PDB file of C-alpha atoms in Angstrom:
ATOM      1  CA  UNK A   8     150.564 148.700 144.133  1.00 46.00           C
ATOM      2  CA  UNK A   9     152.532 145.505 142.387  1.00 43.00           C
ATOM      3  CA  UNK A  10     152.702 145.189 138.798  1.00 35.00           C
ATOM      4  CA  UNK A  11     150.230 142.423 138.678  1.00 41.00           C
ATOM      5  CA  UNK A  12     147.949 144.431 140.384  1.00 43.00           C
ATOM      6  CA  UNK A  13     148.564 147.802 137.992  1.00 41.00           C
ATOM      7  CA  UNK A  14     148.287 145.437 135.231  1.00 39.00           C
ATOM      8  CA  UNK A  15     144.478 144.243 136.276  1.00 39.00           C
ATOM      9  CA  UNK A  16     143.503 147.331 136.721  1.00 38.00           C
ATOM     10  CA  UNK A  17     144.843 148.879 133.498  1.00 41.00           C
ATOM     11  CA  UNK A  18     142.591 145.471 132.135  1.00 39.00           C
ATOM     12  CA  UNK A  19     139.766 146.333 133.545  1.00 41.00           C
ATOM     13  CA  UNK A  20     139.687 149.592 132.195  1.00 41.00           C
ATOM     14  CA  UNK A  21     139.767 148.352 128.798  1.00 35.00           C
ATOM     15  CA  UNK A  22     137.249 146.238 129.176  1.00 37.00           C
ATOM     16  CA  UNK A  23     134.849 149.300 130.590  1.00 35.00           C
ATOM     17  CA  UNK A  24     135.754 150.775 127.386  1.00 35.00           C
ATOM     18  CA  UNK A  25     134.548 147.859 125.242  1.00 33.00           C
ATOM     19  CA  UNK A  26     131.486 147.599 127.014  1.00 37.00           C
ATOM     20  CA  UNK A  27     130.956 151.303 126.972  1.00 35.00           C
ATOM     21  CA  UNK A  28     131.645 151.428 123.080  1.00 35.00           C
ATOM     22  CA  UNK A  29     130.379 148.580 121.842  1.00 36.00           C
ATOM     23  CA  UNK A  30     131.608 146.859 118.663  1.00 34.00           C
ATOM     24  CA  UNK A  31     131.218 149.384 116.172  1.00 33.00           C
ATOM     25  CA  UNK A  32     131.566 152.287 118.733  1.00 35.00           C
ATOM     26  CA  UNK A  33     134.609 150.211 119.494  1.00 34.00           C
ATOM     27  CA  UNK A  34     135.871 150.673 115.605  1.00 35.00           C
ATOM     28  CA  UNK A  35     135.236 153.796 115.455  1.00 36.00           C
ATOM     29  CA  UNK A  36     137.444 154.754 118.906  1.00 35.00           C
ATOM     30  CA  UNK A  37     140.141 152.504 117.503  1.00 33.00           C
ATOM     31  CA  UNK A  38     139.877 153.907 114.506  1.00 37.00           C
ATOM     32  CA  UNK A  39     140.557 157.290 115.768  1.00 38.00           C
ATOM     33  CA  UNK A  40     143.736 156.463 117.672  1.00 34.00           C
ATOM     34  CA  UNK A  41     145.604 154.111 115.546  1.00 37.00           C
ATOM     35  CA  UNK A  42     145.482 156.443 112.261  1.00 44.00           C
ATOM     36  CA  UNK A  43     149.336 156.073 110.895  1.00 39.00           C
ATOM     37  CA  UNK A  44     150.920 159.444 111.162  1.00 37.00           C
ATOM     38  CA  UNK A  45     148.387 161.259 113.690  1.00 37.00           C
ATOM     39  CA  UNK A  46     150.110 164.485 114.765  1.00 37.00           C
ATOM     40  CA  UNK A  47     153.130 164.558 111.886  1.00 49.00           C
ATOM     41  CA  UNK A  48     153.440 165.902 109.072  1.00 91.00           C
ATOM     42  CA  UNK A  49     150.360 167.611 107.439  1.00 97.00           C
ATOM     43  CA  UNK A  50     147.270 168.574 109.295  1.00 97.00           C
ATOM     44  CA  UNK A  51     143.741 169.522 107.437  1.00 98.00           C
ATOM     45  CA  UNK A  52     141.501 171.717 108.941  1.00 97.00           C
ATOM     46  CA  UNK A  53     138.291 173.225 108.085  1.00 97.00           C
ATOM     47  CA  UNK A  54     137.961 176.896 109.201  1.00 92.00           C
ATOM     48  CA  UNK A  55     135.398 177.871 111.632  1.00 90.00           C
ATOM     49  CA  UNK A  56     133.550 179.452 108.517  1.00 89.00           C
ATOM     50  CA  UNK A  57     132.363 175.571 107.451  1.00 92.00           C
ATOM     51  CA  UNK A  58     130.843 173.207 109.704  1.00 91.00           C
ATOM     52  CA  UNK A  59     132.533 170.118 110.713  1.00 93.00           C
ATOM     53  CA  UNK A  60     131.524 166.562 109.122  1.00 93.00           C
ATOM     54  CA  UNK A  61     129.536 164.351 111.143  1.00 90.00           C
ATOM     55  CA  UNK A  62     127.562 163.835 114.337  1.00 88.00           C
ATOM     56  CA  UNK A  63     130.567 165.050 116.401  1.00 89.00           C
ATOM     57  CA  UNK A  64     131.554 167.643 113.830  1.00 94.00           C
ATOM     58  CA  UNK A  65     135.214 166.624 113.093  1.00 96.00           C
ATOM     59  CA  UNK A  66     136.749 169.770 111.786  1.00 96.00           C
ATOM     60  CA  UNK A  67     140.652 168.372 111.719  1.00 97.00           C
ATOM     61  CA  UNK A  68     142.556 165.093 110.862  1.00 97.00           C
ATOM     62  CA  UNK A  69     146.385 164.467 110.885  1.00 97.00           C
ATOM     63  CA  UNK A  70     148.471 162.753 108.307  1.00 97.00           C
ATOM     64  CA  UNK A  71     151.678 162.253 107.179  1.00 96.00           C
ATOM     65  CA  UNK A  72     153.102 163.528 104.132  1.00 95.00           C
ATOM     66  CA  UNK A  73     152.778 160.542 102.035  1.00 96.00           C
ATOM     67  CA  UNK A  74     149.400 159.849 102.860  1.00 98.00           C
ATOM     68  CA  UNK A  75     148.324 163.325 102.326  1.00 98.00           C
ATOM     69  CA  UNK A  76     149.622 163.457  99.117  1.00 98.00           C
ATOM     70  CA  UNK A  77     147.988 160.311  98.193  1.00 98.00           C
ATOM     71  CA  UNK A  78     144.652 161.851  99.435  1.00 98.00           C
ATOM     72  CA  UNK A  79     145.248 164.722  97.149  1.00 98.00           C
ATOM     73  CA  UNK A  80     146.221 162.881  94.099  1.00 98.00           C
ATOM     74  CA  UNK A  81     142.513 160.593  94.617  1.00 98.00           C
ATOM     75  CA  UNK A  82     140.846 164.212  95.186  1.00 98.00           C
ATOM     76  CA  UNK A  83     142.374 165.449  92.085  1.00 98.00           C
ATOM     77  CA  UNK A  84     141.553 163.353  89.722  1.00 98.00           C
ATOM     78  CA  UNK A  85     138.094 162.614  90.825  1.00 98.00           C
ATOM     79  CA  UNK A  86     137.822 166.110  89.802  1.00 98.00           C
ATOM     80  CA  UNK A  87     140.012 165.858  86.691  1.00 97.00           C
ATOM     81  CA  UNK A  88     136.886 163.347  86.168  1.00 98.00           C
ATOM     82  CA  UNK A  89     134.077 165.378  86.964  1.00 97.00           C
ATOM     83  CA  UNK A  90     133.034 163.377  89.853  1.00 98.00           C
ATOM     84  CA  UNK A  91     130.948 164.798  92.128  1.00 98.00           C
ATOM     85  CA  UNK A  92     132.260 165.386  95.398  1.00 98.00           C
ATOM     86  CA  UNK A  93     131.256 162.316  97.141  1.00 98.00           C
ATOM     87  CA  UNK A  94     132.816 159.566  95.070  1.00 98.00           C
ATOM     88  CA  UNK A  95     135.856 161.412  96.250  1.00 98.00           C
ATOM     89  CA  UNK A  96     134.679 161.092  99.632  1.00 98.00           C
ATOM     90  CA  UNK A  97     133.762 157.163  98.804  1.00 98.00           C
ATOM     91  CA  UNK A  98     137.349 156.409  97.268  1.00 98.00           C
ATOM     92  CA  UNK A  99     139.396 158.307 100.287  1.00 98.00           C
ATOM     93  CA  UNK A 100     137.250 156.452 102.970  1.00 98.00           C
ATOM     94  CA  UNK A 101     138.175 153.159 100.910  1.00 98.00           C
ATOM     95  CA  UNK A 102     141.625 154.190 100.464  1.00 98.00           C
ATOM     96  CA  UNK A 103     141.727 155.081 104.511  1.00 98.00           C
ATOM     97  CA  UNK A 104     140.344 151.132 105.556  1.00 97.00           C
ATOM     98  CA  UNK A 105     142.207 149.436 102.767  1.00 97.00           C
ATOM     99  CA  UNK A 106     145.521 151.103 103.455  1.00 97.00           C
ATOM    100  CA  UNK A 107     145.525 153.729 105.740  1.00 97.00           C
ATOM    101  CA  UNK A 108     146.234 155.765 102.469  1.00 98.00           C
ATOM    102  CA  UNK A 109     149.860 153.834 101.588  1.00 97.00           C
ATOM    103  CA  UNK A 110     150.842 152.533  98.469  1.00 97.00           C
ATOM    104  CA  UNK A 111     151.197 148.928  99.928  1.00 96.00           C
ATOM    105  CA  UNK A 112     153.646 146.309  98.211  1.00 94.00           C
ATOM    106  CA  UNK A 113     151.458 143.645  99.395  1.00 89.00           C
ATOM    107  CA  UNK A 114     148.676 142.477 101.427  1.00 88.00           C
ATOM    108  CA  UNK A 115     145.625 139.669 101.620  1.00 88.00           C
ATOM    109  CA  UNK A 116     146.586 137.117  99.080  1.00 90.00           C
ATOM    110  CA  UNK A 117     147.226 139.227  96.083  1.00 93.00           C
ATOM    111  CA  UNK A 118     146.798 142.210  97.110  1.00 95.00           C
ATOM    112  CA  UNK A 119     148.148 145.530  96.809  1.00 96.00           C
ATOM    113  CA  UNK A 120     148.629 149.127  96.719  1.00 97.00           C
ATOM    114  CA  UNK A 121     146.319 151.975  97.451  1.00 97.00           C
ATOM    115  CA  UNK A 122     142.888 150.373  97.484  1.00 98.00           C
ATOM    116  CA  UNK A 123     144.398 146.774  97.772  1.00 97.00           C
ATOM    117  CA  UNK A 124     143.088 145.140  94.231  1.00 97.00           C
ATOM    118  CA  UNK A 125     144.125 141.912  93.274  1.00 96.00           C
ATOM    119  CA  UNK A 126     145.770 141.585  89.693  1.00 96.00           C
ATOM    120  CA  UNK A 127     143.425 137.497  90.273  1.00 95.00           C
ATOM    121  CA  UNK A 128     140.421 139.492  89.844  1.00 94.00           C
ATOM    122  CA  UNK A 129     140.796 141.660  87.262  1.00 95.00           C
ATOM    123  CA  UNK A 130     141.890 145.049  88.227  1.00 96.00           C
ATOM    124  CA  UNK A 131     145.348 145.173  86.447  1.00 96.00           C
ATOM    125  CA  UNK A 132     149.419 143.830  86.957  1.00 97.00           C
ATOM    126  CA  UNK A 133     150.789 144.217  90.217  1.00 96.00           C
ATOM    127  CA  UNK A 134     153.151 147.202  88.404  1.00 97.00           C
ATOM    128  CA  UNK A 135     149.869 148.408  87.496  1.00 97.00           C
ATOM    129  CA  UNK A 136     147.847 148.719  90.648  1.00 97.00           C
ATOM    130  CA  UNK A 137     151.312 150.015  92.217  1.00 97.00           C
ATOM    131  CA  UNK A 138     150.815 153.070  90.344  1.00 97.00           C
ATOM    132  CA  UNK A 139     148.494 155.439  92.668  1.00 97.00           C
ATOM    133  CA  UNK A 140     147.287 157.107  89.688  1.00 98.00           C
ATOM    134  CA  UNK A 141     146.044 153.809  87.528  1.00 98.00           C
ATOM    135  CA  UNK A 142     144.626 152.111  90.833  1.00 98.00           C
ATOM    136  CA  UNK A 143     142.722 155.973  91.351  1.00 98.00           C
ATOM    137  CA  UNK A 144     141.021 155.799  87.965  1.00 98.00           C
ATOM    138  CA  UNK A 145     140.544 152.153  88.206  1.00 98.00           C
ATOM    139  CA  UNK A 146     138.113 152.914  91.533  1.00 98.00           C
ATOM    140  CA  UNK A 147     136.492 155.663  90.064  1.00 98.00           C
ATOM    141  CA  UNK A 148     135.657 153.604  87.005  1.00 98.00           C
ATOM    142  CA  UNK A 149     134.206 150.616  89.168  1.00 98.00           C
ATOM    143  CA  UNK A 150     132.511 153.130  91.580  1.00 98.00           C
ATOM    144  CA  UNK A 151     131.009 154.375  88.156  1.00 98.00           C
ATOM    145  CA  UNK A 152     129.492 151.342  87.369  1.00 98.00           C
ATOM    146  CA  UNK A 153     127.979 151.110  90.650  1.00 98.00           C
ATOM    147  CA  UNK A 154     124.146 151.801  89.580  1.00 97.00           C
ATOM    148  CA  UNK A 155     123.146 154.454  92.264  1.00 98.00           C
ATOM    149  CA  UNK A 156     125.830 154.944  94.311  1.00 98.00           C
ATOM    150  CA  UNK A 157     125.335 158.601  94.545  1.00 97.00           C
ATOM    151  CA  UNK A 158     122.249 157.725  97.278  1.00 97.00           C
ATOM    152  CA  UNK A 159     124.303 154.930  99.182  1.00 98.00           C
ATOM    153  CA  UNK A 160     125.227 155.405 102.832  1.00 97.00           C
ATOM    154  CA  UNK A 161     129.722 155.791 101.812  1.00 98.00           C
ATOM    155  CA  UNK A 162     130.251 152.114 103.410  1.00 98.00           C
ATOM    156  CA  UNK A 163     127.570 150.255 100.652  1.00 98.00           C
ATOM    157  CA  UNK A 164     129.150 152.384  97.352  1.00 98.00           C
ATOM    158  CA  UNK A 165     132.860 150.952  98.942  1.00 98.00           C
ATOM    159  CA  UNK A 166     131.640 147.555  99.417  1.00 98.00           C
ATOM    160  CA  UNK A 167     129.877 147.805  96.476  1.00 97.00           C
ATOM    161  CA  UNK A 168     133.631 148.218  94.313  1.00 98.00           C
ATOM    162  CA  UNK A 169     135.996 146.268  96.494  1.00 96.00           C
ATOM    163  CA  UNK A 170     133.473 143.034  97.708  1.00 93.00           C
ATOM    164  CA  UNK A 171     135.058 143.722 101.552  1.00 93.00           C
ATOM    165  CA  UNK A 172     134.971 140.844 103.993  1.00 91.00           C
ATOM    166  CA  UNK A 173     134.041 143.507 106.100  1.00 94.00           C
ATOM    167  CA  UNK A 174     131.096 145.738 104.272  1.00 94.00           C
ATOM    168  CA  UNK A 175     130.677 148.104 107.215  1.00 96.00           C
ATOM    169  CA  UNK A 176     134.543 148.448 107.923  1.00 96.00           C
ATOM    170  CA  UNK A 177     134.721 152.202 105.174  1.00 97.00           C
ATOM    171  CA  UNK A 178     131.600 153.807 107.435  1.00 96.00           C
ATOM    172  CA  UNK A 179     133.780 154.814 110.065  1.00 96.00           C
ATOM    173  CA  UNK A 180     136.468 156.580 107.568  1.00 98.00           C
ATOM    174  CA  UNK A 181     133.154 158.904 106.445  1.00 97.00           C
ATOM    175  CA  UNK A 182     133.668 161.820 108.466  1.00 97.00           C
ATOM    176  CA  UNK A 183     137.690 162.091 107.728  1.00 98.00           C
ATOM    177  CA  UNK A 184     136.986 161.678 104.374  1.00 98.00           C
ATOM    178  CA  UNK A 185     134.860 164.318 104.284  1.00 97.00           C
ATOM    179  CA  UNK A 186     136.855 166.631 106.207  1.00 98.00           C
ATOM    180  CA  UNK A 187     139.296 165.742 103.570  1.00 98.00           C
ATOM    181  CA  UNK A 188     137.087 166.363 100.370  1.00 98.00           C
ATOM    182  CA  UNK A 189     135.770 169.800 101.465  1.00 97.00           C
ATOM    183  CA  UNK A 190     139.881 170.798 101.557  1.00 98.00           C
ATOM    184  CA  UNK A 191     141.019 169.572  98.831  1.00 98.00           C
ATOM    185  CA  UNK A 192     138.395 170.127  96.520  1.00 98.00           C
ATOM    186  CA  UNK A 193     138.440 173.616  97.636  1.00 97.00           C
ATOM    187  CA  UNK A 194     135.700 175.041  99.872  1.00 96.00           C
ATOM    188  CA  UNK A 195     138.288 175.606 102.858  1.00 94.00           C
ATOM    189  CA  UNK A 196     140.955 178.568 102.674  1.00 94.00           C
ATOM    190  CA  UNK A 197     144.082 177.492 103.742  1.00 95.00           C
ATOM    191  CA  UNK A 198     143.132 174.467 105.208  1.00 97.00           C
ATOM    192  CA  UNK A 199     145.909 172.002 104.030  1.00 98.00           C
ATOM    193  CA  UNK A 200     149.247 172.828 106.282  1.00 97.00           C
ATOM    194  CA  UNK A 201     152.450 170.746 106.037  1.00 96.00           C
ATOM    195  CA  UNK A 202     155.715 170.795 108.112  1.00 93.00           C
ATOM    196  CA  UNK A 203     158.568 169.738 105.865  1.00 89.00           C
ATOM    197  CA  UNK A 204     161.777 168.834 107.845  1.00 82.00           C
ATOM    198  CA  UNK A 205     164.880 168.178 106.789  1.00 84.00           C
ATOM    199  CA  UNK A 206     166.778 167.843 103.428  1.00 87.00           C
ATOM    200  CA  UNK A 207     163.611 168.179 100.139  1.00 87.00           C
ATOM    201  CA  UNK A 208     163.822 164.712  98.182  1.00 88.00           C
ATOM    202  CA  UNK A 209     164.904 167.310  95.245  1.00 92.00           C
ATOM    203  CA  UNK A 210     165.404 170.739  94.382  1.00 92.00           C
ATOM    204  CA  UNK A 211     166.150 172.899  91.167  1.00 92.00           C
ATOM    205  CA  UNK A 212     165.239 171.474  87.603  1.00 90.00           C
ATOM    206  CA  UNK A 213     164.160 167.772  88.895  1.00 92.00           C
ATOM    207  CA  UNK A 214     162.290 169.195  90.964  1.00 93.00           C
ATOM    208  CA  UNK A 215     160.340 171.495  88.344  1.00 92.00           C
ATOM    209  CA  UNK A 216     160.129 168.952  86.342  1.00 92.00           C
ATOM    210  CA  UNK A 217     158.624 166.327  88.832  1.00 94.00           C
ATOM    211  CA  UNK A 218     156.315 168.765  89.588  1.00 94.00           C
ATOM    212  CA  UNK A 219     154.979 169.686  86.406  1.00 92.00           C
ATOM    213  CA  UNK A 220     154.650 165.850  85.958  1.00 94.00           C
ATOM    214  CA  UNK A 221     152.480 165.560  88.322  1.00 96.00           C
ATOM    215  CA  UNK A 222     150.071 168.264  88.147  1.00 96.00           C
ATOM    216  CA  UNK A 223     150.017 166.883  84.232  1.00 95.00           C
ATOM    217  CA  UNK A 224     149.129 163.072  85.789  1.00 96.00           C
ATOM    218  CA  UNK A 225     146.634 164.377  88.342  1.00 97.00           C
ATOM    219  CA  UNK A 226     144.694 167.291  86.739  1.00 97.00           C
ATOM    220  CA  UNK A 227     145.601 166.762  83.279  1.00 93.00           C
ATOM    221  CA  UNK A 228     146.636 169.549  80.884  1.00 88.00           C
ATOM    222  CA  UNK A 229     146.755 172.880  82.678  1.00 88.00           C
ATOM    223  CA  UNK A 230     148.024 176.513  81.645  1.00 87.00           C
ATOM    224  CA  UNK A 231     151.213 176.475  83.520  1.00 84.00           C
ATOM    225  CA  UNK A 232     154.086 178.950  83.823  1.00 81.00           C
ATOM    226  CA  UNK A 233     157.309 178.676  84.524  1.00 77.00           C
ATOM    227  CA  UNK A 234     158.735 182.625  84.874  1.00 69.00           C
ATOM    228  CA  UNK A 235     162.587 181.758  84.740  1.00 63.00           C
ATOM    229  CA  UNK A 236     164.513 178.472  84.379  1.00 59.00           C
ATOM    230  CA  UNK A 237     166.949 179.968  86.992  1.00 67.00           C
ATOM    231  CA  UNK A 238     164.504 180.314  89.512  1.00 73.00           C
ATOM    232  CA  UNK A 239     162.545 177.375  90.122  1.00 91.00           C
ATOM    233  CA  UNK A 240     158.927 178.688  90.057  1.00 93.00           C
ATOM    234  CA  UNK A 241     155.641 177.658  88.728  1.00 93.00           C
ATOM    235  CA  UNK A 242     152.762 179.634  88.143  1.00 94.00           C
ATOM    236  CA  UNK A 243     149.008 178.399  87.876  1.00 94.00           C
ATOM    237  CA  UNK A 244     145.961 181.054  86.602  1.00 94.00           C
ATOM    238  CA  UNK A 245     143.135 180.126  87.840  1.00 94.00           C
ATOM    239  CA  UNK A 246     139.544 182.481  87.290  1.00 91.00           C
ATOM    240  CA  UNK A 247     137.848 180.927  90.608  1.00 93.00           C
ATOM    241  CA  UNK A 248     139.330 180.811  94.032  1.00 94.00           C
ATOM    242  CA  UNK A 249     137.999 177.561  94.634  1.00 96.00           C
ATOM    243  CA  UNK A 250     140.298 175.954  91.692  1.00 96.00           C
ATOM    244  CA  UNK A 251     143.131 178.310  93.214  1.00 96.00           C
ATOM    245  CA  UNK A 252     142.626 176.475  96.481  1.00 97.00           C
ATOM    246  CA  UNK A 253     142.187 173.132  94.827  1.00 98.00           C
ATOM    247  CA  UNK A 254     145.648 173.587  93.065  1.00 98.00           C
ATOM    248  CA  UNK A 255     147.317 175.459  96.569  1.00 98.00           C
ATOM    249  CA  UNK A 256     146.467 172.297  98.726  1.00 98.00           C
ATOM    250  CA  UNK A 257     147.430 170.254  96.282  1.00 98.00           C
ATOM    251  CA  UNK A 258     150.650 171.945  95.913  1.00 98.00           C
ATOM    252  CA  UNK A 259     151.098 171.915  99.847  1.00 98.00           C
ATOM    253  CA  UNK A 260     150.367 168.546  99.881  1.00 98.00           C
ATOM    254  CA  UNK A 261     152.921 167.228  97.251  1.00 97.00           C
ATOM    255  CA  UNK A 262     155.623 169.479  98.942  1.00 96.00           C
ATOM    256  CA  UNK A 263     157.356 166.956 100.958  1.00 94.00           C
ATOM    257  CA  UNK A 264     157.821 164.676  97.864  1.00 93.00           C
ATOM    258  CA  UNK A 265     158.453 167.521  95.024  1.00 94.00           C
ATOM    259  CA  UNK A 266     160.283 170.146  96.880  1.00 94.00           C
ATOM    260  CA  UNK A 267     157.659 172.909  97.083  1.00 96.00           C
ATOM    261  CA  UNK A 268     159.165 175.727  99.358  1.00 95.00           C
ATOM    262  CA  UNK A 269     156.360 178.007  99.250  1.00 96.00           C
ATOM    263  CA  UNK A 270     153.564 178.353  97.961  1.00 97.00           C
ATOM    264  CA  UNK A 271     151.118 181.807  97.589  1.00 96.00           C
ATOM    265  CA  UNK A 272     147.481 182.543  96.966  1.00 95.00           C
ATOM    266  CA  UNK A 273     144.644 184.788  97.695  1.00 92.00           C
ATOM    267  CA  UNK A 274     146.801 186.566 100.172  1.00 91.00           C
ATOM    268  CA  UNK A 275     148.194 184.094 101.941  1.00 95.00           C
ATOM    269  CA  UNK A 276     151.510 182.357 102.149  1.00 97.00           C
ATOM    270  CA  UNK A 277     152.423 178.601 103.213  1.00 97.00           C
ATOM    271  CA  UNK A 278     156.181 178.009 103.636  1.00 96.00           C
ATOM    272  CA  UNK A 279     157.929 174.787 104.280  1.00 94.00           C
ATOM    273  CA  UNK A 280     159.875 176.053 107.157  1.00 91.00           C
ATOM    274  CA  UNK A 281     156.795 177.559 108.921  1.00 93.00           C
ATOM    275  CA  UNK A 282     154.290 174.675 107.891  1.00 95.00           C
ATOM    276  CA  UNK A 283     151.049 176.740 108.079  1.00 95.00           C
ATOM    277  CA  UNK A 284     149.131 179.642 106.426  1.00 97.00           C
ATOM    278  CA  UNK A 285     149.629 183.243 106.843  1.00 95.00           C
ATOM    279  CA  UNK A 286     148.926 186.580 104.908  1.00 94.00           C
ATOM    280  CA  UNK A 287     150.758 188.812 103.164  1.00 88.00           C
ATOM    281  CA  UNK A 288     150.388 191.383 101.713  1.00 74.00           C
ATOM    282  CA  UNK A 289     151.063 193.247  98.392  1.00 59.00           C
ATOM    283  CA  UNK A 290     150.444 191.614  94.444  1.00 50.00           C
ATOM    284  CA  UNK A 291     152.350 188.181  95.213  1.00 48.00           C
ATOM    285  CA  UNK A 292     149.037 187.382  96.537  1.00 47.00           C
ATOM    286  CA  UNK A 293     146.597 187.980  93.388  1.00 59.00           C
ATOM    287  CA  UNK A 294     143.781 185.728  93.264  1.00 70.00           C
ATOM    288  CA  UNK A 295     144.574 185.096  89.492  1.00 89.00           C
ATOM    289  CA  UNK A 296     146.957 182.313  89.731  1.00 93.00           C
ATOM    290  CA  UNK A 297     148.929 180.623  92.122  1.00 95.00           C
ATOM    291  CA  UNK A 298     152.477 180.834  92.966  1.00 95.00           C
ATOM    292  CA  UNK A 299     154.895 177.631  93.983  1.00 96.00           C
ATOM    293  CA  UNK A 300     158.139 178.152  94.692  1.00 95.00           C
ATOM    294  CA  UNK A 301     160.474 175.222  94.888  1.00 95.00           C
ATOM    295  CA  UNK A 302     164.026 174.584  96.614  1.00 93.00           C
ATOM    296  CA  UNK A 303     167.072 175.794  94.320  1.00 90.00           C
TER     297      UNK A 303
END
């Protein structure tokens, strides 16, 4: 077969995918495929124990680490907020369409960052809305203002906040977002795994010290240990599993960028070198707090 001839046919497939998807079947295929970071990095998945989210019962999506730890930072403080689980399901499906969950340095006109707000309309400096945590809790406070968005299908509360070109466009983020929430808000066990390769982006003191940061920014003031300024270590008691889950995940899913080398819970152990969940056995797996232990 020539080229020219391998080439029709490969565009004639296509279009008997088009015309078997539709438009929005279409963006939801694309959607699917072209997710930055598919396959690398971090995977969430719910355990067979939970159903799956949606019509086709999605149970696992792929991300790298910086968008995981993006989605963990918007799932943490939409809990820090005492948001119910959905508007974290609303701003991660937003985040997913606006950015694919990156801290962007520009976009349309003037936007930028996580959810893409413009400093022209109100929703802060550029230095501002480049902070993931500020453009977070700017979302949530729009979202709040949203009268009944608690009963609106996930696309109409987005739209609602971010006046889209494209009001349908955060529909087809609903079931990854969901898969998402039900992680990192807690209900799964174990279901936040990262593979962290190569040299940590820091170790020792700046490390326990970024870290602590940042469980301060996204959860706010929590009872935290630190056993021995030798060994880099940080302890969190928790008196539910679900919060020890909520801070585990979140701990897995900061690793890449604050040098988390393992991290222990309810029995089970996530390293850095193995990337996924296992048990152990023995008290380092207490259900009374969770352990993260950082590279010296």
């Amino acid at each position: 077969m020539t080229v020219r001839a391998r080439t029709m046919v490969a565009l004639a497939a296509v279009l008997v995918v088009v015309a078997l998807l539709g438009g929005a079947g279409l963006g939801r295929w694309i959607g699917r495929f072209s997710l930055p970071g598919a396959g690398h990095g971090c995977t969430v998945e719910l355990p067979e124990t939970l159903p799956g989210a949606g019509t086709g019962q999605l149970r696992r999506v792929s991300l790298d680490p910086e968008q995981m730890a993006h989605a963990a930072t918007i799932a943490a403080i939409g809990v820090r907020r005492g948001l119910p689980p959905q508007a974290v399901v609303v701003a991660l499906a937003t985040g997913f369409q606006e950015s694919k969950l990156r801290n962007l340095a520009g976009g349309d006109r003037d936007s930028v960052g996580l959810f893409q707000q413009r400093p022209s309309q109100g929703w802060g400096t550029v230095e501002q809305i480049r902070d993931t945590r500020y453009a977070t809790n700017a979302f949530y406070t729009a979202l709040e203002r949203v009268r009944g968005w608690e009963d609106m299908r996930v696309t109409d509360a987005a739209q609602a906040v971010q006046r889209s070109a494209f009001p349908e466009a955060y529909e087809k983020w609903t079931d990854e977002s969901q898969v998402l929430t039900l992680a990192l808000l807690g209900a799964a066990t174990g279901a936040v795994a990262c593979t962290v390769s190569g040299d940590p982006a820091m170790r020792g003191a700046e490390a326990l010290a970024a870290l602590a940061d940042g469980l301060r920014l996204d959860w706010g003031e929590l009872e935290t240990l630190f056993p021995s300024l030798e060994s880099p270590t940080v302890s969190l008691p928790v008196e539910q599993a679900r919060d020890g889950w909520r801070y585990a995940h979140w701990l897995v899913s900061h690793a890449t960028d604050h040098g988390v080398k393992k991290v222990t819970f309810a029995d089970q152990e996530w390293t850095a070198e193995g990337g996924d969940w296992r048990p152990v056995s023995g008290t380092v797996g207490e259900t009374e707090q969770v352990t993260a232990e950082l590279f010296a």
